[in-house]
Short mmCIF file of N, CA, C and O in Angstrom, two decimals:
data_model
loop_
_atom_site.label_atom_id
_atom_site.label_comp_id
_atom_site.label_asym_id
_atom_site.label_seq_id
_atom_site.Cartn_x
_atom_site.Cartn_y
_atom_site.Cartn_z
N UNK A 1 5.22 83.10 -40.11
CA UNK A 1 6.09 83.09 -38.98
C UNK A 1 6.23 84.57 -38.58
O UNK A 1 6.27 85.47 -39.40
N UNK A 2 6.23 84.69 -37.26
CA UNK A 2 6.35 86.15 -36.66
C UNK A 2 7.84 86.33 -36.26
O UNK A 2 8.41 85.41 -35.74
N UNK A 3 8.28 87.47 -36.48
CA UNK A 3 9.66 87.86 -36.11
C UNK A 3 9.65 88.93 -35.07
O UNK A 3 8.92 90.00 -35.25
N UNK A 4 10.41 88.85 -34.05
CA UNK A 4 10.54 89.87 -32.97
C UNK A 4 12.06 90.20 -32.97
O UNK A 4 12.89 89.33 -32.92
N UNK A 5 12.33 91.51 -32.80
CA UNK A 5 13.68 92.01 -32.72
C UNK A 5 13.80 92.96 -31.59
O UNK A 5 12.97 93.79 -31.32
N UNK A 6 14.98 92.76 -30.89
CA UNK A 6 15.37 93.62 -29.79
C UNK A 6 16.75 94.07 -30.12
O UNK A 6 17.57 93.47 -30.88
N UNK A 7 17.17 95.21 -29.56
CA UNK A 7 18.55 95.75 -29.74
C UNK A 7 19.18 95.87 -28.35
O UNK A 7 18.51 96.33 -27.36
N UNK A 8 20.47 95.63 -28.28
CA UNK A 8 21.15 95.73 -26.92
C UNK A 8 22.45 96.49 -27.16
O UNK A 8 23.11 96.34 -28.12
N UNK A 9 22.82 97.18 -26.04
CA UNK A 9 24.08 97.88 -26.08
C UNK A 9 24.78 97.55 -24.70
O UNK A 9 24.16 97.71 -23.70
N UNK A 10 25.92 97.14 -24.70
CA UNK A 10 26.67 96.68 -23.52
C UNK A 10 28.18 97.38 -23.66
O UNK A 10 28.92 96.96 -24.55
N UNK A 11 28.55 98.27 -22.73
CA UNK A 11 29.89 98.81 -22.75
C UNK A 11 30.63 98.58 -21.47
O UNK A 11 30.23 99.12 -20.35
N UNK A 12 31.54 97.53 -21.51
CA UNK A 12 32.22 97.22 -20.26
C UNK A 12 32.18 95.76 -20.00
O UNK A 12 31.77 94.89 -20.75
N UNK A 13 32.52 95.41 -18.82
CA UNK A 13 32.63 94.03 -18.40
C UNK A 13 31.48 93.49 -17.57
O UNK A 13 30.34 94.05 -17.72
N UNK A 14 31.69 92.70 -16.64
CA UNK A 14 30.55 91.92 -15.96
C UNK A 14 29.73 92.97 -15.19
O UNK A 14 28.51 92.83 -15.10
N UNK A 15 30.29 93.90 -14.64
CA UNK A 15 29.47 94.84 -13.69
C UNK A 15 28.99 96.12 -14.39
O UNK A 15 28.66 97.11 -13.72
N UNK A 16 29.00 96.10 -15.66
CA UNK A 16 28.55 97.24 -16.54
C UNK A 16 27.06 97.22 -16.45
O UNK A 16 26.41 96.32 -15.93
N UNK A 17 26.42 98.30 -16.85
CA UNK A 17 25.02 98.40 -17.21
C UNK A 17 24.79 98.62 -18.64
O UNK A 17 25.27 99.54 -19.19
N UNK A 18 23.93 97.74 -19.29
CA UNK A 18 23.67 97.83 -20.64
C UNK A 18 22.30 98.46 -20.85
O UNK A 18 21.53 98.88 -19.96
N UNK A 19 21.83 98.46 -22.15
CA UNK A 19 20.52 99.12 -22.51
C UNK A 19 19.91 98.08 -23.44
O UNK A 19 20.49 97.54 -24.41
N UNK A 20 18.61 97.81 -23.14
CA UNK A 20 17.77 96.92 -23.91
C UNK A 20 16.76 97.79 -24.56
O UNK A 20 16.00 98.55 -23.89
N UNK A 21 16.62 97.73 -25.85
CA UNK A 21 15.60 98.45 -26.73
C UNK A 21 14.60 97.53 -27.12
O UNK A 21 14.89 96.57 -27.93
N UNK A 22 13.39 97.62 -26.75
CA UNK A 22 12.32 96.82 -27.20
C UNK A 22 11.51 97.69 -28.10
O UNK A 22 11.67 98.98 -28.28
N UNK A 23 10.40 97.16 -28.73
CA UNK A 23 9.55 97.85 -29.61
C UNK A 23 8.98 99.03 -29.17
O UNK A 23 8.90 100.04 -29.73
N UNK A 24 8.52 99.10 -27.91
CA UNK A 24 7.74 100.15 -27.33
C UNK A 24 8.37 100.79 -26.06
O UNK A 24 7.82 101.51 -25.43
N UNK A 25 9.60 100.31 -25.69
CA UNK A 25 10.19 100.78 -24.52
C UNK A 25 11.66 100.31 -24.39
O UNK A 25 12.12 99.60 -25.37
N UNK A 26 12.37 100.87 -23.46
CA UNK A 26 13.76 100.59 -23.30
C UNK A 26 14.09 100.49 -21.75
O UNK A 26 13.31 101.07 -21.02
N UNK A 27 14.98 99.67 -21.38
CA UNK A 27 15.33 99.50 -19.94
C UNK A 27 16.82 99.30 -19.84
O UNK A 27 17.37 98.58 -20.64
N UNK A 28 17.35 99.70 -18.75
CA UNK A 28 18.75 99.17 -18.40
C UNK A 28 18.76 97.77 -18.06
O UNK A 28 17.71 97.26 -17.67
N UNK A 29 19.81 97.09 -18.25
CA UNK A 29 20.02 95.71 -17.92
C UNK A 29 21.45 95.46 -17.19
O UNK A 29 22.32 96.25 -17.68
N UNK A 30 21.32 94.75 -16.18
CA UNK A 30 22.55 94.36 -15.49
C UNK A 30 22.33 93.02 -14.79
O UNK A 30 21.24 92.51 -14.71
N UNK A 31 23.43 92.61 -14.13
CA UNK A 31 23.32 91.40 -13.21
C UNK A 31 22.60 91.81 -11.98
O UNK A 31 22.91 92.88 -11.35
N UNK A 32 21.62 90.99 -11.42
CA UNK A 32 20.96 91.35 -10.25
C UNK A 32 21.88 91.35 -8.99
O UNK A 32 22.82 90.67 -8.98
N UNK A 33 21.31 91.89 -7.92
CA UNK A 33 22.03 92.01 -6.68
C UNK A 33 22.25 90.48 -6.09
O UNK A 33 23.27 90.29 -5.49
N UNK A 34 21.37 89.64 -6.31
CA UNK A 34 21.38 88.29 -5.90
C UNK A 34 22.62 87.56 -6.41
O UNK A 34 23.10 86.65 -5.87
N UNK A 35 23.22 88.05 -7.58
CA UNK A 35 24.37 87.39 -8.14
C UNK A 35 25.50 88.42 -8.12
O UNK A 35 26.44 88.33 -8.94
N UNK A 36 25.42 89.27 -7.18
CA UNK A 36 26.58 90.22 -6.93
C UNK A 36 26.80 91.19 -8.14
O UNK A 36 27.97 91.51 -8.38
N UNK A 37 25.68 91.64 -8.67
CA UNK A 37 25.70 92.55 -9.69
C UNK A 37 25.28 93.96 -9.36
O UNK A 37 24.84 94.14 -8.07
N UNK A 38 25.29 94.92 -10.21
CA UNK A 38 24.96 96.29 -9.89
C UNK A 38 23.39 96.56 -9.72
O UNK A 38 23.11 97.51 -9.16
N UNK A 39 22.66 95.56 -10.16
CA UNK A 39 21.15 95.61 -9.93
C UNK A 39 20.49 96.79 -10.46
O UNK A 39 19.61 97.34 -9.83
N UNK A 40 20.83 97.28 -11.66
CA UNK A 40 20.14 98.35 -12.29
C UNK A 40 19.28 97.90 -13.45
O UNK A 40 19.66 96.98 -14.25
N UNK A 41 18.05 98.36 -13.49
CA UNK A 41 17.17 97.87 -14.54
C UNK A 41 16.73 96.41 -14.34
O UNK A 41 16.52 95.95 -13.17
N UNK A 42 16.50 95.74 -15.44
CA UNK A 42 16.03 94.32 -15.37
C UNK A 42 17.26 93.45 -15.69
O UNK A 42 18.41 93.86 -15.83
N UNK A 43 17.03 92.11 -15.70
CA UNK A 43 18.07 91.12 -15.94
C UNK A 43 17.44 89.93 -16.65
O UNK A 43 16.21 89.76 -16.64
N UNK A 44 18.29 89.08 -17.10
CA UNK A 44 17.70 87.80 -17.78
C UNK A 44 16.79 86.98 -16.98
O UNK A 44 15.71 86.51 -17.54
N UNK A 45 16.98 86.86 -15.73
CA UNK A 45 16.26 86.04 -14.85
C UNK A 45 14.82 86.70 -14.74
O UNK A 45 13.75 85.92 -14.85
N UNK A 46 14.68 87.87 -14.54
CA UNK A 46 13.43 88.59 -14.50
C UNK A 46 12.71 88.56 -15.75
O UNK A 46 11.48 88.44 -15.89
N UNK A 47 13.48 88.72 -16.84
CA UNK A 47 12.91 88.76 -18.18
C UNK A 47 12.26 87.35 -18.50
O UNK A 47 11.22 87.34 -19.18
N UNK A 48 12.95 86.31 -18.15
CA UNK A 48 12.44 84.99 -18.49
C UNK A 48 11.21 84.76 -17.62
O UNK A 48 10.17 84.22 -18.20
N UNK A 49 11.16 85.15 -16.46
CA UNK A 49 9.95 85.04 -15.57
C UNK A 49 8.86 85.89 -16.09
O UNK A 49 7.73 85.42 -16.17
N UNK A 50 9.21 87.09 -16.55
CA UNK A 50 8.24 87.94 -17.12
C UNK A 50 7.47 87.40 -18.46
O UNK A 50 6.37 87.48 -18.69
N UNK A 51 8.44 86.74 -19.21
CA UNK A 51 7.93 86.26 -20.51
C UNK A 51 7.06 85.06 -20.17
O UNK A 51 5.83 84.86 -20.72
N UNK A 52 7.31 84.18 -19.21
CA UNK A 52 6.55 83.08 -18.88
C UNK A 52 5.16 83.54 -18.22
O UNK A 52 4.06 83.11 -18.45
N UNK A 53 5.32 84.46 -17.38
CA UNK A 53 4.06 85.00 -16.60
C UNK A 53 3.13 85.69 -17.56
O UNK A 53 1.94 85.63 -17.52
N UNK A 54 3.64 86.56 -18.41
CA UNK A 54 2.78 87.32 -19.27
C UNK A 54 2.15 86.39 -20.31
O UNK A 54 0.88 86.57 -20.65
N UNK A 55 2.89 85.49 -20.87
CA UNK A 55 2.29 84.51 -21.77
C UNK A 55 1.16 83.65 -21.17
O UNK A 55 0.21 83.39 -21.65
N UNK A 56 1.43 83.26 -19.83
CA UNK A 56 0.46 82.48 -19.15
C UNK A 56 -0.84 83.19 -18.84
O UNK A 56 -1.89 82.78 -19.20
N UNK A 57 -0.67 84.47 -18.41
CA UNK A 57 -1.89 85.24 -17.95
C UNK A 57 -2.77 85.65 -19.20
O UNK A 57 -3.93 85.60 -19.29
N UNK A 58 -1.97 85.92 -20.37
CA UNK A 58 -2.75 86.30 -21.69
C UNK A 58 -3.41 84.99 -22.15
O UNK A 58 -4.59 84.99 -22.64
N UNK A 59 -2.71 83.74 -22.11
CA UNK A 59 -3.39 82.52 -22.49
C UNK A 59 -4.61 82.18 -21.60
O UNK A 59 -5.58 81.83 -22.20
N UNK A 60 -4.48 82.46 -20.36
CA UNK A 60 -5.55 82.12 -19.45
C UNK A 60 -6.82 83.03 -19.71
O UNK A 60 -7.90 82.55 -19.83
N UNK A 61 -6.52 84.32 -19.89
CA UNK A 61 -7.54 85.31 -20.24
C UNK A 61 -8.31 84.92 -21.48
O UNK A 61 -9.55 85.00 -21.67
N UNK A 62 -7.52 84.62 -22.57
CA UNK A 62 -8.03 84.25 -23.86
C UNK A 62 -8.88 82.94 -23.73
O UNK A 62 -10.06 82.95 -24.35
N UNK A 63 -8.50 81.97 -23.14
CA UNK A 63 -9.27 80.70 -22.88
C UNK A 63 -10.53 81.04 -22.09
O UNK A 63 -11.57 80.46 -22.42
N UNK A 64 -10.47 81.71 -21.03
CA UNK A 64 -11.52 82.07 -20.23
C UNK A 64 -12.68 82.79 -21.11
O UNK A 64 -13.84 82.45 -21.05
N UNK A 65 -12.15 83.71 -21.86
CA UNK A 65 -13.05 84.51 -22.72
C UNK A 65 -13.70 83.65 -23.83
O UNK A 65 -14.87 83.73 -23.99
N UNK A 66 -12.91 82.75 -24.35
CA UNK A 66 -13.49 81.89 -25.42
C UNK A 66 -14.40 80.84 -24.86
O UNK A 66 -15.26 80.43 -25.58
N UNK A 67 -14.30 80.65 -23.43
CA UNK A 67 -15.30 79.80 -22.90
C UNK A 67 -16.53 80.58 -22.39
O UNK A 67 -17.36 79.96 -21.73
N UNK A 68 -16.54 81.84 -22.61
CA UNK A 68 -17.68 82.64 -22.11
C UNK A 68 -17.67 82.97 -20.56
O UNK A 68 -18.75 83.29 -20.05
N UNK A 69 -16.53 82.90 -19.95
CA UNK A 69 -16.43 83.12 -18.68
C UNK A 69 -15.72 84.48 -18.30
O UNK A 69 -14.68 84.87 -18.80
N UNK A 70 -16.59 85.26 -17.63
CA UNK A 70 -16.10 86.67 -17.30
C UNK A 70 -15.35 86.49 -15.94
O UNK A 70 -15.83 85.94 -15.05
N UNK A 71 -14.10 87.01 -15.93
CA UNK A 71 -13.19 87.03 -14.84
C UNK A 71 -12.29 88.04 -14.79
O UNK A 71 -11.98 88.70 -15.80
N UNK A 72 -11.74 88.38 -13.58
CA UNK A 72 -10.74 89.33 -13.41
C UNK A 72 -9.52 88.48 -12.84
O UNK A 72 -9.84 87.48 -12.08
N UNK A 73 -8.38 88.78 -13.25
CA UNK A 73 -7.16 87.98 -12.86
C UNK A 73 -6.13 88.82 -12.31
O UNK A 73 -5.76 89.86 -13.09
N UNK A 74 -5.61 88.51 -11.18
CA UNK A 74 -4.34 89.14 -10.79
C UNK A 74 -3.28 87.94 -10.55
O UNK A 74 -3.82 86.87 -10.44
N UNK A 75 -2.03 88.20 -10.52
CA UNK A 75 -1.14 87.15 -10.43
C UNK A 75 0.20 87.51 -10.00
O UNK A 75 0.62 88.68 -10.37
N UNK A 76 0.91 86.74 -9.27
CA UNK A 76 2.21 86.87 -8.96
C UNK A 76 3.01 85.63 -9.44
O UNK A 76 2.38 84.59 -9.59
N UNK A 77 4.26 85.71 -9.83
CA UNK A 77 5.08 84.55 -10.17
C UNK A 77 6.37 84.65 -9.65
O UNK A 77 6.86 85.84 -9.41
N UNK A 78 6.93 83.49 -9.25
CA UNK A 78 8.35 83.46 -8.68
C UNK A 78 9.17 82.59 -9.49
O UNK A 78 8.71 81.48 -9.95
N UNK A 79 10.37 82.99 -9.72
CA UNK A 79 11.32 82.09 -10.42
C UNK A 79 12.53 81.74 -9.56
O UNK A 79 12.92 82.61 -8.78
N UNK A 80 12.91 80.53 -9.72
CA UNK A 80 13.99 79.98 -8.84
C UNK A 80 15.19 79.66 -9.69
O UNK A 80 15.09 78.74 -10.56
N UNK A 81 16.38 80.26 -9.29
CA UNK A 81 17.55 79.95 -10.01
C UNK A 81 18.62 79.34 -9.01
O UNK A 81 18.65 79.85 -7.91
N UNK A 82 19.12 78.23 -9.48
CA UNK A 82 20.00 77.43 -8.58
C UNK A 82 21.46 77.64 -9.09
O UNK A 82 21.71 77.61 -10.32
N UNK A 83 22.34 77.89 -8.25
CA UNK A 83 23.75 77.92 -8.56
C UNK A 83 24.60 76.71 -8.09
O UNK A 83 24.67 76.56 -6.84
N UNK A 84 25.05 75.92 -8.92
CA UNK A 84 25.91 74.89 -8.63
C UNK A 84 27.17 75.29 -9.36
O UNK A 84 27.81 76.41 -8.97
N UNK A 85 27.75 74.58 -10.27
CA UNK A 85 28.85 75.11 -11.08
C UNK A 85 28.29 76.25 -12.10
O UNK A 85 29.04 77.06 -12.40
N UNK A 86 27.10 75.98 -12.67
CA UNK A 86 26.46 76.87 -13.48
C UNK A 86 25.18 77.45 -12.84
O UNK A 86 24.62 76.71 -12.08
N UNK A 87 24.74 78.59 -13.38
CA UNK A 87 23.39 79.04 -12.94
C UNK A 87 22.45 78.33 -13.78
O UNK A 87 22.47 78.14 -14.92
N UNK A 88 21.35 77.71 -13.14
CA UNK A 88 20.23 77.08 -13.75
C UNK A 88 18.93 77.44 -13.34
O UNK A 88 18.63 77.51 -12.12
N UNK A 89 18.10 77.92 -14.25
CA UNK A 89 16.73 78.22 -13.89
C UNK A 89 15.97 76.94 -13.65
O UNK A 89 15.88 76.11 -14.55
N UNK A 90 15.57 76.76 -12.44
CA UNK A 90 14.98 75.45 -12.09
C UNK A 90 13.44 75.44 -12.06
O UNK A 90 12.85 74.48 -12.54
N UNK A 91 12.78 76.51 -11.59
CA UNK A 91 11.34 76.43 -11.38
C UNK A 91 10.72 77.73 -11.51
O UNK A 91 11.20 78.72 -11.07
N UNK A 92 9.50 77.72 -11.98
CA UNK A 92 8.55 79.02 -11.93
C UNK A 92 7.29 78.53 -11.24
O UNK A 92 6.67 77.45 -11.53
N UNK A 93 6.74 79.37 -10.37
CA UNK A 93 5.39 79.19 -9.79
C UNK A 93 4.53 80.31 -10.07
O UNK A 93 4.81 81.46 -9.80
N UNK A 94 3.47 80.15 -10.78
CA UNK A 94 2.48 81.12 -11.08
C UNK A 94 1.36 81.01 -10.02
O UNK A 94 0.93 79.91 -9.82
N UNK A 95 0.95 82.16 -9.52
CA UNK A 95 -0.01 82.19 -8.53
C UNK A 95 -1.28 83.08 -9.07
O UNK A 95 -1.42 84.25 -8.54
N UNK A 96 -2.04 82.62 -10.03
CA UNK A 96 -3.17 83.41 -10.44
C UNK A 96 -4.29 83.44 -9.43
O UNK A 96 -4.58 82.46 -8.80
N UNK A 97 -4.85 84.63 -9.30
CA UNK A 97 -6.07 84.77 -8.45
C UNK A 97 -7.19 85.22 -9.29
O UNK A 97 -7.14 86.34 -10.03
N UNK A 98 -8.13 84.33 -9.52
CA UNK A 98 -9.18 84.49 -10.56
C UNK A 98 -10.55 84.66 -9.86
O UNK A 98 -10.99 83.87 -9.06
N UNK A 99 -11.13 85.85 -10.22
CA UNK A 99 -12.44 86.17 -9.64
C UNK A 99 -13.43 86.01 -10.69
O UNK A 99 -13.46 86.65 -11.78
N UNK A 100 -14.54 85.11 -10.40
CA UNK A 100 -15.49 84.79 -11.39
C UNK A 100 -16.87 85.19 -10.72
O UNK A 100 -17.04 85.26 -9.51
N UNK A 101 -17.93 85.35 -11.69
CA UNK A 101 -19.24 85.69 -11.08
C UNK A 101 -20.07 84.45 -10.91
O UNK A 101 -20.93 84.61 -9.95
N UNK A 102 -19.91 83.44 -11.49
CA UNK A 102 -20.68 82.16 -11.54
C UNK A 102 -19.95 81.07 -10.74
O UNK A 102 -19.14 80.45 -11.23
N UNK A 103 -20.53 80.75 -9.48
CA UNK A 103 -19.84 79.67 -8.69
C UNK A 103 -19.89 78.35 -9.40
O UNK A 103 -19.01 77.52 -9.01
N UNK A 104 -20.84 78.05 -10.19
CA UNK A 104 -20.95 76.84 -10.85
C UNK A 104 -19.82 76.52 -11.79
O UNK A 104 -19.68 75.44 -12.20
N UNK A 105 -19.09 77.54 -12.12
CA UNK A 105 -17.97 77.44 -13.15
C UNK A 105 -16.66 77.23 -12.42
O UNK A 105 -15.59 77.14 -13.20
N UNK A 106 -16.59 76.96 -11.19
CA UNK A 106 -15.28 77.02 -10.42
C UNK A 106 -14.34 75.86 -10.93
O UNK A 106 -13.22 76.01 -11.21
N UNK A 107 -14.92 74.69 -11.06
CA UNK A 107 -14.15 73.56 -11.53
C UNK A 107 -13.69 73.73 -12.97
O UNK A 107 -12.61 73.35 -13.24
N UNK A 108 -14.54 74.29 -13.74
CA UNK A 108 -14.12 74.54 -15.20
C UNK A 108 -12.99 75.53 -15.18
O UNK A 108 -12.04 75.39 -15.95
N UNK A 109 -13.09 76.57 -14.40
CA UNK A 109 -12.02 77.61 -14.39
C UNK A 109 -10.69 76.89 -13.94
O UNK A 109 -9.58 77.23 -14.42
N UNK A 110 -10.69 76.01 -13.03
CA UNK A 110 -9.54 75.39 -12.59
C UNK A 110 -8.84 74.62 -13.68
O UNK A 110 -7.75 74.64 -13.95
N UNK A 111 -9.68 73.95 -14.51
CA UNK A 111 -9.31 73.18 -15.52
C UNK A 111 -8.58 74.06 -16.68
O UNK A 111 -7.64 73.78 -17.32
N UNK A 112 -9.32 75.19 -16.86
CA UNK A 112 -8.79 76.17 -17.79
C UNK A 112 -7.54 76.74 -17.29
O UNK A 112 -6.60 76.89 -18.24
N UNK A 113 -7.26 77.02 -16.06
CA UNK A 113 -6.03 77.50 -15.57
C UNK A 113 -4.93 76.51 -15.85
O UNK A 113 -3.81 76.97 -16.26
N UNK A 114 -5.22 75.17 -15.69
CA UNK A 114 -4.11 74.20 -15.95
C UNK A 114 -3.97 74.18 -17.48
O UNK A 114 -2.76 73.96 -17.96
N UNK A 115 -4.89 74.27 -18.36
CA UNK A 115 -4.83 74.20 -19.77
C UNK A 115 -4.00 75.25 -20.30
O UNK A 115 -3.18 75.24 -21.20
N UNK A 116 -4.20 76.45 -19.65
CA UNK A 116 -3.46 77.64 -20.16
C UNK A 116 -2.01 77.52 -19.84
O UNK A 116 -1.15 77.88 -20.78
N UNK A 117 -1.50 76.88 -18.88
CA UNK A 117 -0.13 76.59 -18.64
C UNK A 117 0.35 75.56 -19.66
O UNK A 117 1.42 75.69 -20.21
N UNK A 118 -0.39 74.51 -19.97
CA UNK A 118 0.06 73.54 -20.94
C UNK A 118 0.10 74.14 -22.35
O UNK A 118 1.00 73.61 -23.11
N UNK A 119 -0.60 75.02 -22.71
CA UNK A 119 -0.72 75.64 -24.01
C UNK A 119 0.05 76.83 -24.27
O UNK A 119 0.30 77.19 -25.41
N UNK A 120 0.43 77.56 -23.23
CA UNK A 120 1.21 78.78 -23.36
C UNK A 120 2.52 78.57 -24.13
O UNK A 120 3.21 77.54 -23.87
N UNK A 121 2.71 79.39 -25.07
CA UNK A 121 4.02 79.19 -25.98
C UNK A 121 5.26 79.29 -25.15
O UNK A 121 6.22 78.56 -25.34
N UNK A 122 5.30 80.05 -24.22
CA UNK A 122 6.71 80.09 -23.43
C UNK A 122 6.63 78.96 -22.55
O UNK A 122 7.82 78.34 -22.35
N UNK A 123 5.67 78.49 -21.88
CA UNK A 123 5.63 77.31 -21.09
C UNK A 123 6.06 76.10 -21.97
O UNK A 123 6.87 75.29 -21.45
N UNK A 124 5.53 76.00 -23.16
CA UNK A 124 5.90 74.90 -24.01
C UNK A 124 7.45 74.93 -24.31
O UNK A 124 8.11 73.99 -24.42
N UNK A 125 7.97 76.18 -24.52
CA UNK A 125 9.42 76.29 -24.86
C UNK A 125 10.33 75.92 -23.70
O UNK A 125 11.34 75.44 -23.92
N UNK A 126 9.79 76.10 -22.56
CA UNK A 126 10.61 75.80 -21.33
C UNK A 126 10.53 74.40 -20.86
O UNK A 126 11.38 73.91 -20.12
N UNK A 127 9.39 73.66 -21.24
CA UNK A 127 9.12 72.39 -20.84
C UNK A 127 10.33 71.49 -21.03
O UNK A 127 10.95 71.48 -22.05
N UNK A 128 10.64 70.75 -19.98
CA UNK A 128 11.64 69.78 -19.97
C UNK A 128 12.95 70.46 -19.42
O UNK A 128 13.89 69.74 -19.11
N UNK A 129 12.96 71.68 -19.27
CA UNK A 129 14.13 72.43 -18.73
C UNK A 129 13.80 73.24 -17.47
O UNK A 129 14.69 73.23 -16.54
N UNK A 130 12.55 73.75 -17.36
CA UNK A 130 12.15 74.44 -16.16
C UNK A 130 10.83 73.89 -15.70
O UNK A 130 9.95 73.72 -16.52
N UNK A 131 10.81 73.57 -14.49
CA UNK A 131 9.40 73.13 -13.90
C UNK A 131 8.60 74.25 -13.74
O UNK A 131 9.05 75.33 -13.11
N UNK A 132 7.36 74.14 -14.21
CA UNK A 132 6.35 75.21 -14.04
C UNK A 132 5.19 74.68 -13.20
O UNK A 132 4.58 73.63 -13.52
N UNK A 133 4.95 75.32 -12.05
CA UNK A 133 3.86 74.99 -11.20
C UNK A 133 2.69 76.06 -11.12
O UNK A 133 3.07 77.28 -11.32
N UNK A 134 1.64 75.61 -10.63
CA UNK A 134 0.53 76.54 -10.44
C UNK A 134 0.00 76.46 -9.08
O UNK A 134 0.02 75.41 -8.48
N UNK A 135 -0.39 77.66 -8.52
CA UNK A 135 -1.03 77.76 -7.24
C UNK A 135 -2.32 78.67 -7.50
O UNK A 135 -2.25 79.85 -7.46
N UNK A 136 -3.35 78.10 -8.02
CA UNK A 136 -4.58 78.72 -8.46
C UNK A 136 -5.54 78.93 -7.26
O UNK A 136 -5.79 78.12 -6.52
N UNK A 137 -6.02 80.21 -7.21
CA UNK A 137 -7.08 80.46 -6.26
C UNK A 137 -8.23 81.07 -6.99
O UNK A 137 -8.01 82.17 -7.75
N UNK A 138 -9.41 80.61 -6.77
CA UNK A 138 -10.58 81.16 -7.49
C UNK A 138 -11.56 81.52 -6.45
O UNK A 138 -11.84 80.95 -5.39
N UNK A 139 -12.01 82.86 -6.61
CA UNK A 139 -12.96 83.43 -5.75
C UNK A 139 -14.26 83.77 -6.56
O UNK A 139 -14.23 83.86 -7.85
N UNK A 140 -15.27 83.84 -5.78
CA UNK A 140 -16.58 84.20 -6.51
C UNK A 140 -16.88 85.76 -6.11
O UNK A 140 -16.85 86.07 -5.04
N UNK A 141 -17.22 86.48 -7.18
CA UNK A 141 -17.53 87.91 -6.97
C UNK A 141 -18.87 88.05 -6.12
O UNK A 141 -19.89 87.33 -6.53
N UNK A 142 -18.77 88.87 -5.18
CA UNK A 142 -20.00 89.04 -4.37
C UNK A 142 -20.90 90.06 -4.94
O UNK A 142 -20.47 91.02 -5.53
N UNK A 143 -22.21 89.82 -4.72
CA UNK A 143 -23.18 90.95 -5.26
C UNK A 143 -23.83 90.48 -6.48
O UNK A 143 -24.47 90.48 -7.18
#
């Protein structure tokens, strides 16, 4: 079993700014402007999206490499939070842009992109609570 530890410091009420200590970095934390907060540093909504996105892109890269496919990947991800009585993280959309050298591998790369989402540890942890969608674009490297 792997253990990960973070440390947090929070001095004050709702509109305070805390500090998050990670293994290799630290960052301020606060409530985002969208939720009428001070919007300093990062926030839980961004961090959840970041965990989902980084897990997905690393899983995608690993599966592509394991399949012998050379690719470059860029990606954006959007997270959607709904406020009814409670705030609820509803949906994440990953938009990987995958550039490959071999056009004959395009369908395989699409299947790998879908597999990476199904097998990513964070996607599996969120499954049943947060809808995760993909908008995959595959291009062929020219030259």
